[in-house]
Coordinates of N, CA, C and O in Angstrom, one line a residue:
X1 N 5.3 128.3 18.2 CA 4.3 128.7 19.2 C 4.4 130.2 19.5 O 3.3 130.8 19.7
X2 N 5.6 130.9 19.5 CA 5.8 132.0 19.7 C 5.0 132.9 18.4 O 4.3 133.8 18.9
X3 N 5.1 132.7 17.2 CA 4.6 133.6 15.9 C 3.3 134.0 16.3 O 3.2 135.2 16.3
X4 N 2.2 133.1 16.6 CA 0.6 134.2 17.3 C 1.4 135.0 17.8 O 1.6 136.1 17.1
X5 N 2.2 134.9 19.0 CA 2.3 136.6 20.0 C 3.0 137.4 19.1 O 2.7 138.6 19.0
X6 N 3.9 136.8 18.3 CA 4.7 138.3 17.4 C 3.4 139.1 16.6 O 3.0 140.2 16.6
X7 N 3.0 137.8 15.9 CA 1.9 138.6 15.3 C 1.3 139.6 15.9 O 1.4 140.7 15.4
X8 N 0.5 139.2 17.1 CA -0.2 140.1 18.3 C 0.4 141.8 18.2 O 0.0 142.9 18.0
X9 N 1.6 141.1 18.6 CA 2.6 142.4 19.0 C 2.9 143.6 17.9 O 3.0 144.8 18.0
X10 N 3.0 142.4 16.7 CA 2.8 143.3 14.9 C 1.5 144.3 15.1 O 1.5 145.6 15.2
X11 N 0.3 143.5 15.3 CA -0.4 143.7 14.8 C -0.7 145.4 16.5 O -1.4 146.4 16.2
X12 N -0.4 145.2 17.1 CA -0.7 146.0 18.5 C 0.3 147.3 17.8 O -0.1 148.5 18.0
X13 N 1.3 147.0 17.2 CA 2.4 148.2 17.1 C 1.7 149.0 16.0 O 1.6 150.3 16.1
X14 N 1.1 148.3 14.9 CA 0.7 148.9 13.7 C -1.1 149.3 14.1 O -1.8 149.6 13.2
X15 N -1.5 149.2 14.9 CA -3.3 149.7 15.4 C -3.7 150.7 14.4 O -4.7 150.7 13.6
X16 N -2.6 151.9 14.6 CA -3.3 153.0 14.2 C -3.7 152.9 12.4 O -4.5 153.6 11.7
X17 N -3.1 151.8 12.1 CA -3.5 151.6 10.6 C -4.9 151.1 10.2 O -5.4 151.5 9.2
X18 N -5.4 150.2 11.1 CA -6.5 149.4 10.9 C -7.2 148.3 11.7 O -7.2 147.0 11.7
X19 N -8.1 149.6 12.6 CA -8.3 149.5 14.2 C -9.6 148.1 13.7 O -9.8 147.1 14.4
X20 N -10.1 148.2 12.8 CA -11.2 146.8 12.4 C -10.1 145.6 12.1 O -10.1 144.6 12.9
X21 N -9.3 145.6 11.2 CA -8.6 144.9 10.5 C -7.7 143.9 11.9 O -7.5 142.7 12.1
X22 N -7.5 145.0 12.4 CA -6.7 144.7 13.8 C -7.4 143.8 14.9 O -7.0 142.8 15.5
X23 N -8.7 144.4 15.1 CA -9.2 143.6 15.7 C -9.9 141.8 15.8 O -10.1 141.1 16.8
X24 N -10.0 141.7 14.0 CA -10.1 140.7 13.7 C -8.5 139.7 14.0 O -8.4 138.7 14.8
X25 N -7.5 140.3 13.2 CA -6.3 139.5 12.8 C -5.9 139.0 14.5 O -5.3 138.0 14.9
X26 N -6.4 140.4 15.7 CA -5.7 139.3 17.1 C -7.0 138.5 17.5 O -7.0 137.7 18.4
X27 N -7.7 138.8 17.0 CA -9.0 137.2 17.5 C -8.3 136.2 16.8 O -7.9 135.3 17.5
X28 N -8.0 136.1 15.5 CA -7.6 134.9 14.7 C -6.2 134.8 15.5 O -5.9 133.6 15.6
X29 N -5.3 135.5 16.1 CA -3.8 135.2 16.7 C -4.0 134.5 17.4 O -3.4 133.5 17.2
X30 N -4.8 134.6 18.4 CA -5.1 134.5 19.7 C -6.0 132.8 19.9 O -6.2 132.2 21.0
X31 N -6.5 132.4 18.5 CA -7.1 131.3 18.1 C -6.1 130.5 17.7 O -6.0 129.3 18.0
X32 N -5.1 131.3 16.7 CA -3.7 130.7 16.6 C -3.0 129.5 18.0 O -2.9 128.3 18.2
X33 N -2.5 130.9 18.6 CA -2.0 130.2 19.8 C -2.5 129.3 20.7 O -1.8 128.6 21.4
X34 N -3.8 129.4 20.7 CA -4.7 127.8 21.1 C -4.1 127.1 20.2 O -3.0 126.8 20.4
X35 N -4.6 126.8 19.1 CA -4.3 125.6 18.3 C -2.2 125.3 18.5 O -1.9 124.1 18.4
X36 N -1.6 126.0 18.6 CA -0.6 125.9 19.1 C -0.2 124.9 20.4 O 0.7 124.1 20.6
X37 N -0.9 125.3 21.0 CA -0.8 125.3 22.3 C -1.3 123.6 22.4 O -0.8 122.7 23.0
X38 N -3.0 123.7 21.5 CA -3.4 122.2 21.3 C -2.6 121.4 20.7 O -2.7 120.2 21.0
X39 N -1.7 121.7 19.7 CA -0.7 121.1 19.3 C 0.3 120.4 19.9 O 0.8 119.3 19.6
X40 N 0.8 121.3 20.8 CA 2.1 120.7 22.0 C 1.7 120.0 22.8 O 2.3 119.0 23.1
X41 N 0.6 120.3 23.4 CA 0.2 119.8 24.3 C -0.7 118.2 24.7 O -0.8 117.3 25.6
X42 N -1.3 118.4 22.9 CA -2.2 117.2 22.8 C -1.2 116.5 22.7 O -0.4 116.8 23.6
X43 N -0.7 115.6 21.8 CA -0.2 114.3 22.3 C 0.5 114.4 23.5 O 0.4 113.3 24.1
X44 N 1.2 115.1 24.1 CA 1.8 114.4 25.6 C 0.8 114.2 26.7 O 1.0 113.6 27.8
X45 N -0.5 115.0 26.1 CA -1.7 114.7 27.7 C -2.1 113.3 26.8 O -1.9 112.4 27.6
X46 N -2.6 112.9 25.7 CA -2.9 111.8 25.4 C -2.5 110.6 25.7 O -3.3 109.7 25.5
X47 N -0.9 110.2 26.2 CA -0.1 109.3 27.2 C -1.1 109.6 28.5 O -1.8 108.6 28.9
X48 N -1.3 110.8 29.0 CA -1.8 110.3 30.6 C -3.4 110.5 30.4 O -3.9 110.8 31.4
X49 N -4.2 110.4 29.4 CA -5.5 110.3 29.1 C -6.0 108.9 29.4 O -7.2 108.8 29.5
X50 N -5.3 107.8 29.6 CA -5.9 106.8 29.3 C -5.1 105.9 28.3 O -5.1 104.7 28.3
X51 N -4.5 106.8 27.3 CA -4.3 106.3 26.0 C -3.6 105.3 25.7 O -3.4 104.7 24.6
X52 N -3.2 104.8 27.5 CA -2.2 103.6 27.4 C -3.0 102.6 27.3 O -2.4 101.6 26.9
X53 N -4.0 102.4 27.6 CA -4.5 101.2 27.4 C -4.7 100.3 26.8 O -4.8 99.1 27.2
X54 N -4.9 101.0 25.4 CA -4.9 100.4 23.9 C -4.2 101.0 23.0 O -3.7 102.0 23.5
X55 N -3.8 100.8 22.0 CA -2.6 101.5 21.2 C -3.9 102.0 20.3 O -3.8 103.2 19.9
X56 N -5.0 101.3 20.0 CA -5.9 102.1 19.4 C -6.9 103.0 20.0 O -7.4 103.8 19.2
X57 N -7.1 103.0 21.3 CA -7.4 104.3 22.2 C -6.4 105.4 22.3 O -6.9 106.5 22.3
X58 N -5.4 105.2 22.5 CA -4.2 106.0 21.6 C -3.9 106.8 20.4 O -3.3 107.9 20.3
X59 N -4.5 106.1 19.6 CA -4.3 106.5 18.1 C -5.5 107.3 18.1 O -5.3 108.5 17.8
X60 N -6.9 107.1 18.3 CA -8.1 107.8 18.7 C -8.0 108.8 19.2 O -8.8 109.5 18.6
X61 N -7.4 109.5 20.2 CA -6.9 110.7 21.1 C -6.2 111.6 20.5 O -6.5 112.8 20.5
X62 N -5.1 111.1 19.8 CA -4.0 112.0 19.1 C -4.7 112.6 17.8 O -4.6 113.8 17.6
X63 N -5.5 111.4 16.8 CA -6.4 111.8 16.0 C -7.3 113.0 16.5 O -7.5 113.9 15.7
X64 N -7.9 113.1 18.1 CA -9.0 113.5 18.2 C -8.6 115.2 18.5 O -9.3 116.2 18.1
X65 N -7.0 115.4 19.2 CA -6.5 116.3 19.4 C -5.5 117.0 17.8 O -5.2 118.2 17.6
X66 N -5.3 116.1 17.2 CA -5.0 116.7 16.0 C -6.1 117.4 15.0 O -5.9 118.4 14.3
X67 N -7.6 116.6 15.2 CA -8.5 117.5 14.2 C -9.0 118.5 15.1 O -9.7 119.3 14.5
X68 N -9.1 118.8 16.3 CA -9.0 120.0 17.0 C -7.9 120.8 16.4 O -8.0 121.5 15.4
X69 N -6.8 120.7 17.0 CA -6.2 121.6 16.2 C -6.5 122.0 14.8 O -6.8 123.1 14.5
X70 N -6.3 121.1 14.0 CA -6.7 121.7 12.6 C -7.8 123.0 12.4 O -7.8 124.1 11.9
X71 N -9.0 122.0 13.1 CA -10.0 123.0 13.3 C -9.9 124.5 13.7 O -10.5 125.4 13.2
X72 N -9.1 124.7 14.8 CA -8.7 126.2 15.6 C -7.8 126.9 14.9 O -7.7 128.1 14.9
X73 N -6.9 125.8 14.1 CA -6.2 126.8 12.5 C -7.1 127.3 12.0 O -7.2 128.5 12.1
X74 N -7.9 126.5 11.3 CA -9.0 126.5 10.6 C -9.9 128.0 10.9 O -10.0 129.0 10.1
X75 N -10.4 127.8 11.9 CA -10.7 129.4 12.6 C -9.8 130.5 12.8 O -10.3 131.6 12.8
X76 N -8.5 130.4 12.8 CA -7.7 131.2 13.2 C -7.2 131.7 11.6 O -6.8 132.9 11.6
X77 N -7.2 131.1 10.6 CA -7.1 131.7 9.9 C -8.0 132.5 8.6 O -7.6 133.3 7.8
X78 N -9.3 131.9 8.8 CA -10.9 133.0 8.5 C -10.5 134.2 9.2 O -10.9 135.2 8.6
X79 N -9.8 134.5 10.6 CA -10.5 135.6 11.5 C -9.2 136.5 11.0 O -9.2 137.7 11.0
X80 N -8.3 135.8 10.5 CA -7.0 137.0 10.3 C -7.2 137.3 8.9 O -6.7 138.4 8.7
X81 N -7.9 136.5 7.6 CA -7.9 136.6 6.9 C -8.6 137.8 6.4 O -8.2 138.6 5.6
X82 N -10.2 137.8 7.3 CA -11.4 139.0 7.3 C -10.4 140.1 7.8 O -10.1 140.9 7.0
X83 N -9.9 140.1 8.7 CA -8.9 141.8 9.4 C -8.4 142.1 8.5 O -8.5 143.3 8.2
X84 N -7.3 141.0 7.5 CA -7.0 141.7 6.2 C -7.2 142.2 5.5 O -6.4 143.0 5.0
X85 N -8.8 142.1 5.0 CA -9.6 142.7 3.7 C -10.6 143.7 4.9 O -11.2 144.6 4.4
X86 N -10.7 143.6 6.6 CA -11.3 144.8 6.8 C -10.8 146.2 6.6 O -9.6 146.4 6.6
X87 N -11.7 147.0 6.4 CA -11.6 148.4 6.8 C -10.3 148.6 5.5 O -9.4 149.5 5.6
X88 N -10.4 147.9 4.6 CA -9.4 148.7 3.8 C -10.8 149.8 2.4 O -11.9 149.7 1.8
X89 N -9.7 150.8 2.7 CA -10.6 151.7 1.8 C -9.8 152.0 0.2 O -8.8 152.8 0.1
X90 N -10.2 151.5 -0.4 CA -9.2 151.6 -1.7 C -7.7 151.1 -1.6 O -6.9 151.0 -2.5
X91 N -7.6 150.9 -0.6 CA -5.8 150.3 -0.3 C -5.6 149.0 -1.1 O -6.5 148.2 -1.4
X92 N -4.5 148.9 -1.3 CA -4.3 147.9 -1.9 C -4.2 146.6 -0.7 O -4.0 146.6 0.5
X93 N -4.5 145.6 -1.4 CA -5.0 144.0 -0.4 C -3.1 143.4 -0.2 O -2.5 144.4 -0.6
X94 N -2.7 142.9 -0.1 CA -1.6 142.5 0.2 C -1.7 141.2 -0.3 O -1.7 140.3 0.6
X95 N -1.7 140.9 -1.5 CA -2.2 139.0 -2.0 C -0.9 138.3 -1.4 O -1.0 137.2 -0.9
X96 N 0.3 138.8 -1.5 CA 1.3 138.0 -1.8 C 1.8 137.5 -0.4 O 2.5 136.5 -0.4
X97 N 1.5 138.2 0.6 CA 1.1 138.0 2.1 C 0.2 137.1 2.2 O 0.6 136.0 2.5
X98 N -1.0 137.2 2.0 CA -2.0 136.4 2.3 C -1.7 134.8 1.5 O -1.4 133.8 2.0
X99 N -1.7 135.1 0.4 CA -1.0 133.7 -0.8 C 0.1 133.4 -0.4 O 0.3 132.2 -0.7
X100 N 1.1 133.9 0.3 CA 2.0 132.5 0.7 C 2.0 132.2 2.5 O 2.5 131.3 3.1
X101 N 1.3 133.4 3.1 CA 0.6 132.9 4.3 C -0.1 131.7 4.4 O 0.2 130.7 5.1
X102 N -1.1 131.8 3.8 CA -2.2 130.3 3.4 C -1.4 129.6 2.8 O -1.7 128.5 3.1
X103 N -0.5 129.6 2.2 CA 0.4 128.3 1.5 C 1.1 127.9 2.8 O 1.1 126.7 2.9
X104 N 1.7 128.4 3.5 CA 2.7 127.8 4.6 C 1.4 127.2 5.4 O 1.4 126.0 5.5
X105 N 0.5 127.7 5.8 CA -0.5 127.1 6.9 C -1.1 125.3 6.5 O -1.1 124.3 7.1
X106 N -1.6 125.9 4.9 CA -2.4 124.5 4.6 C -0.6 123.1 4.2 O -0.5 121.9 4.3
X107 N 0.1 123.9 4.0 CA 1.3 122.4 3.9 C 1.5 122.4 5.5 O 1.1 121.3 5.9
X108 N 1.9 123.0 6.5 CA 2.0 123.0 7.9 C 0.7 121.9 8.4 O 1.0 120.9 8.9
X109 N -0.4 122.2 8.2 CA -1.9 121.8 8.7 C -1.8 120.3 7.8 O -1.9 119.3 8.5
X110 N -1.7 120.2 6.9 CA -1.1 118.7 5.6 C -0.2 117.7 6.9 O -0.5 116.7 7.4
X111 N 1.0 118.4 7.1 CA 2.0 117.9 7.9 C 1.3 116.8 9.1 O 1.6 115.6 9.3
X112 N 0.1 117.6 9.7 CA -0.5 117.3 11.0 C -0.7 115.5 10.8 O -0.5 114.8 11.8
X113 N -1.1 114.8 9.5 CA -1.5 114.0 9.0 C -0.6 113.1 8.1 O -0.9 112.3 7.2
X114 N 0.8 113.3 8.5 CA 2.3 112.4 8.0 C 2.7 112.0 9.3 O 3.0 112.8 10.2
X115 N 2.5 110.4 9.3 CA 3.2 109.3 9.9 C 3.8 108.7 9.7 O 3.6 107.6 9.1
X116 N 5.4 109.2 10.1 CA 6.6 108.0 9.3 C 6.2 106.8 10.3 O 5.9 107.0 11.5
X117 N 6.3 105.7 9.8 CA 6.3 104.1 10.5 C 7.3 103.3 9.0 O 7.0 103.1 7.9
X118 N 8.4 103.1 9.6 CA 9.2 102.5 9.2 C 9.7 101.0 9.3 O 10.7 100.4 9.1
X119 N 8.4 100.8 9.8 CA 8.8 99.3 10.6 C 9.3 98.9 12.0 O 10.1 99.8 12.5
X120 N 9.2 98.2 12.6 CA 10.1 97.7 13.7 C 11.6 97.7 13.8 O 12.2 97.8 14.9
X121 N 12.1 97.6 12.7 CA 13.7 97.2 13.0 C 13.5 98.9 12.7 O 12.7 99.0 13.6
X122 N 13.6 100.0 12.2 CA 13.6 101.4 12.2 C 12.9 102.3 13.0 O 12.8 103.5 12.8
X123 N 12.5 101.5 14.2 CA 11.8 102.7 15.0 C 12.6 103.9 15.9 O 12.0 104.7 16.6
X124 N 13.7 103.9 16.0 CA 14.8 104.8 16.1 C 14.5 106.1 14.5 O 14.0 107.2 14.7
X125 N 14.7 105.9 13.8 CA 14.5 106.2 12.5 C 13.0 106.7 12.6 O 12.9 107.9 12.6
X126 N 12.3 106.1 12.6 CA 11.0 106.6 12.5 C 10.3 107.6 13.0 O 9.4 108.3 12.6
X127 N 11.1 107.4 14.6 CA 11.0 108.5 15.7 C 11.4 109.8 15.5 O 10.8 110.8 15.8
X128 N 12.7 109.6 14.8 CA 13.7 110.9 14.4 C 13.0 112.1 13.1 O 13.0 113.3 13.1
X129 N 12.4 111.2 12.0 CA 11.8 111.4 11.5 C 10.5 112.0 11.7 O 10.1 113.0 11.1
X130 N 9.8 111.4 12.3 CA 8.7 111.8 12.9 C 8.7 113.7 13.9 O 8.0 114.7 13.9
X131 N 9.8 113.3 14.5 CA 10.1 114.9 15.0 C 10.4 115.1 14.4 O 9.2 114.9 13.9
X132 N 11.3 115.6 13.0 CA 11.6 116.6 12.5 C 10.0 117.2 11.1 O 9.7 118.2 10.5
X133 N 9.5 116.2 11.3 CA 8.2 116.6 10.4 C 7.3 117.1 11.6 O 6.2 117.3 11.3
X134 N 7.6 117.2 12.7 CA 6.5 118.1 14.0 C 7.6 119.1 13.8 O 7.0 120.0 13.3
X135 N 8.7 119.5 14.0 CA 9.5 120.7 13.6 C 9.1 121.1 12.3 O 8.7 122.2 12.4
X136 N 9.1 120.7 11.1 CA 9.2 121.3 10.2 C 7.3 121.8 10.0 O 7.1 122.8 9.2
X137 N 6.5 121.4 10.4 CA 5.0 121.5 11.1 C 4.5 123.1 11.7 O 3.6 124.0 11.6
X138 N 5.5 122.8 12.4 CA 5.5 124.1 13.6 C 5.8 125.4 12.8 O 5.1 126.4 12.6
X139 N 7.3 125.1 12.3 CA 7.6 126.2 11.5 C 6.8 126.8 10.3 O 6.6 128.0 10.3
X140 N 6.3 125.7 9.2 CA 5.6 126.3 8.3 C 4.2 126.9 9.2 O 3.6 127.9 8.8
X141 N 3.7 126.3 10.1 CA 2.3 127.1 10.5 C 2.7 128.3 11.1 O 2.0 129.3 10.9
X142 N 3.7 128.3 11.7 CA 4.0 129.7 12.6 C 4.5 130.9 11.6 O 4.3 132.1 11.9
X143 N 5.1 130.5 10.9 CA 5.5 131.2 9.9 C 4.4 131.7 8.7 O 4.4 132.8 8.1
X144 N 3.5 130.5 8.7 CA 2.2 131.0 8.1 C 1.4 132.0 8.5 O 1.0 132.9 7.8
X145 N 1.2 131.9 9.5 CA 0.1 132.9 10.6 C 1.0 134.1 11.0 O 0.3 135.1 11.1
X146 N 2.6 134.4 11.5 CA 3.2 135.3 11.5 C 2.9 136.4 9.9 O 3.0 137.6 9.8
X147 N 2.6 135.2 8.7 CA 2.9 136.5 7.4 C 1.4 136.9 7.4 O 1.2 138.1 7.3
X148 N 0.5 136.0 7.6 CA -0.8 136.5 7.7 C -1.3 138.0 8.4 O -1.8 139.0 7.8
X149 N -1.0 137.7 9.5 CA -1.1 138.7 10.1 C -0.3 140.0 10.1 O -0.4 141.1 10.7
X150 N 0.4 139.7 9.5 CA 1.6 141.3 8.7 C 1.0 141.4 7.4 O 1.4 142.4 6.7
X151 N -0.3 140.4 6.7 CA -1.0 140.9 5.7 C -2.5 141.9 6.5 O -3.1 142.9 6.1
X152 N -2.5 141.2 7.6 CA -3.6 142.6 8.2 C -2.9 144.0 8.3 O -3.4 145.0 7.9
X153 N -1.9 144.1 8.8 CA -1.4 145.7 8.7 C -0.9 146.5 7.0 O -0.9 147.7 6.7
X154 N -0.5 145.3 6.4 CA 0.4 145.5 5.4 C -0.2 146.5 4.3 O -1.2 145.9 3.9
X155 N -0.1 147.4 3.7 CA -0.4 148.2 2.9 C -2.0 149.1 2.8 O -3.1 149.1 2.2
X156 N -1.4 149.9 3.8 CA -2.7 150.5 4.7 C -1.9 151.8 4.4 O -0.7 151.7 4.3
X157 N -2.7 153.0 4.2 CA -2.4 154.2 4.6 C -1.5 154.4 5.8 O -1.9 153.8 6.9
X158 N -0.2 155.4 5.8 CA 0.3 155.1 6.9 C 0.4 156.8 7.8 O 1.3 157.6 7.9
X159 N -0.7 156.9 8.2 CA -1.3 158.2 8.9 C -0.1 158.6 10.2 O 0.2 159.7 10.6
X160 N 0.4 157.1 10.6 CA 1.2 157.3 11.8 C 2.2 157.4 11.6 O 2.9 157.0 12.6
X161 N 2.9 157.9 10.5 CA 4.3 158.0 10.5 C 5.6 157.0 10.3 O 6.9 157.2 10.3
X162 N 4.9 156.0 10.4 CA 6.1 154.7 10.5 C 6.1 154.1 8.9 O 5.3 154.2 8.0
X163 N 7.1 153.2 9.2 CA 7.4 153.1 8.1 C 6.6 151.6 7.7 O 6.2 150.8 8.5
X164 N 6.5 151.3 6.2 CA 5.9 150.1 6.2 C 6.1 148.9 7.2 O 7.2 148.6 7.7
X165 N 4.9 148.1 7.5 CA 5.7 147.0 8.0 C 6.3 145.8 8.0 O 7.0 145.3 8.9
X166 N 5.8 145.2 6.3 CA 6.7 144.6 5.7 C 8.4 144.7 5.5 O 9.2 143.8 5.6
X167 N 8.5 146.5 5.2 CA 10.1 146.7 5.6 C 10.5 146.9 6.7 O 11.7 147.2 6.9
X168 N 9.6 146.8 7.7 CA 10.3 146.7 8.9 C 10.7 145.2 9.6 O 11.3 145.0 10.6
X169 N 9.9 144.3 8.6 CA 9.8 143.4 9.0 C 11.5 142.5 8.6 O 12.4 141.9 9.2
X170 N 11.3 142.7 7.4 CA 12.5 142.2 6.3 C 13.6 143.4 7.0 O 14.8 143.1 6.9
X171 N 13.3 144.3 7.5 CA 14.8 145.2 7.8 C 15.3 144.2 9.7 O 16.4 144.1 10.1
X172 N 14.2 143.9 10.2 CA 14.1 143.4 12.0 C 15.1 141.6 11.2 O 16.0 140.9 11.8
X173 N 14.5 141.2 9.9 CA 15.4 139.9 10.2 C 16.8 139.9 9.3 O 17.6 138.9 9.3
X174 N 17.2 141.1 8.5 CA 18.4 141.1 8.0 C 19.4 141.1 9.2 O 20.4 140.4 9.4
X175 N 18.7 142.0 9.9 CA 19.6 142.2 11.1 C 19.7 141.3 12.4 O 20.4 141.3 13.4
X176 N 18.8 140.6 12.1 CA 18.7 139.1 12.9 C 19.9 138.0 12.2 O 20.6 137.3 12.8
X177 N 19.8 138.0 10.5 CA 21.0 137.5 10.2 C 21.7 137.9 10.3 O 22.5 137.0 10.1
X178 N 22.6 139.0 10.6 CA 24.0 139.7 10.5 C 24.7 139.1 11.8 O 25.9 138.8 12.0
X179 N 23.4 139.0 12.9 CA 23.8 139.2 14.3 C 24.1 137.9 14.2 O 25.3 137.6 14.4
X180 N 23.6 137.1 13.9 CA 23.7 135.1 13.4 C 25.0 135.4 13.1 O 25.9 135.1 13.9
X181 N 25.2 136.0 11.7 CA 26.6 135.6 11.0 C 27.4 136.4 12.1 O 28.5 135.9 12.1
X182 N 27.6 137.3 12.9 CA 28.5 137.8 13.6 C 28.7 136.7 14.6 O 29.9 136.5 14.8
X183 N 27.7 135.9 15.4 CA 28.1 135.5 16.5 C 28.6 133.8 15.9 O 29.0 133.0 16.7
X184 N 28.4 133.7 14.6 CA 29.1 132.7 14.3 C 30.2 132.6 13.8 O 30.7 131.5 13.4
X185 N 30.6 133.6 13.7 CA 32.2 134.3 12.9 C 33.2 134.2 14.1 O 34.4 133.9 13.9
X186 N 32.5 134.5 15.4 CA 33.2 134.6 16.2 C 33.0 133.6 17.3 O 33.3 133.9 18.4
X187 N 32.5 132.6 17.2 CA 32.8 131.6 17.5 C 34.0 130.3 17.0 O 34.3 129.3 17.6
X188 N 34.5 130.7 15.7 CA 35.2 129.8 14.8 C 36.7 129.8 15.6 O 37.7 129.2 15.2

């Protein structure tokens, strides 16, 4: 849920690169974080929608809040996709951002649509399962739309002095692992 606002915040730090580009990729963030937001939120309002009444008025709701979301992906990633190819003038496009951006989103958005049911005697199991494919959901979309939108800044003339922001990005999480492996070194 958090990856729209990084993105935002990517995309707010790096402006001076690609003031069109920019403006597209936080319409699409910001469409992100709805569908996000529709994501957490739909199924637990779908319990107090009514949904109890039928298990198939139920199943209808969650359906109905899942192809919402899909859809606001769906938008959210046209709007970051255009910021990426705006306003570039001879610069190079950033495919390999964009190509595995769109690959983490459409298997994330895929996910939306895997129901483990394991039967009755496994619905413990089923359950467990079931969350970790809404975790592993979250992450490839957020993670999708986080690279997306580091494809709208990403290989732009850099008029402002900073450094790319791909290597700032890969230099912000080496050092996110170090700090991991430090504070787990020293917890042993």
């Amino acid at each position: 849920m958090l990856a729209p606002i990084g993105g935002i915040v990517l995309m707010i730090m790096y402006r001076q690169r690609a003031r069109t580009g920019v403006t597209w990729g936080i319409a699409g963030a910001v469409v992100a974080l709805a569908a996000s937001i529709v994501g957490f939120l739909g199924p637990r309002l779908s319990l107090f929608s009514g949904g109890g009444a039928s298990g198939e008025a139920f199943l209808g709701t969650m359906r109905a809040w899942a192809l919402l979301r899909v859809a606001l992906l769906a938008v959210s990633v046209i709007l970051v996709v255009i910021g990426a190819f705006a306003g570039r003038q001879g610069g190079r496009t950033p495919v390999a951002w964009l190509s595995t951006g769109l690959a983490l989103v459409a298997v994330g958005s895929a996910l939306t649509f895997v129901h483990v049911g394991l039967g009755t005697n496994n619905e413990d199991l089923s359950e467990i399962l079931g969350l970790l494919v809404e975790t592993a959901q979250f992450a490839l979309l957020g993670l999708g739309v986080l690279l997306l939108c580091l494809a709208v800044v990403s290989g732009r003339p850099t008029a402002d002095g900073r450094r790319e922001p791909a290597a700032a990005v890969a230099n912000a999480a080496i050092k996110a692992k170090q700090f991991y492996d430090r504070a787990h070194v020293n917890r042993r």
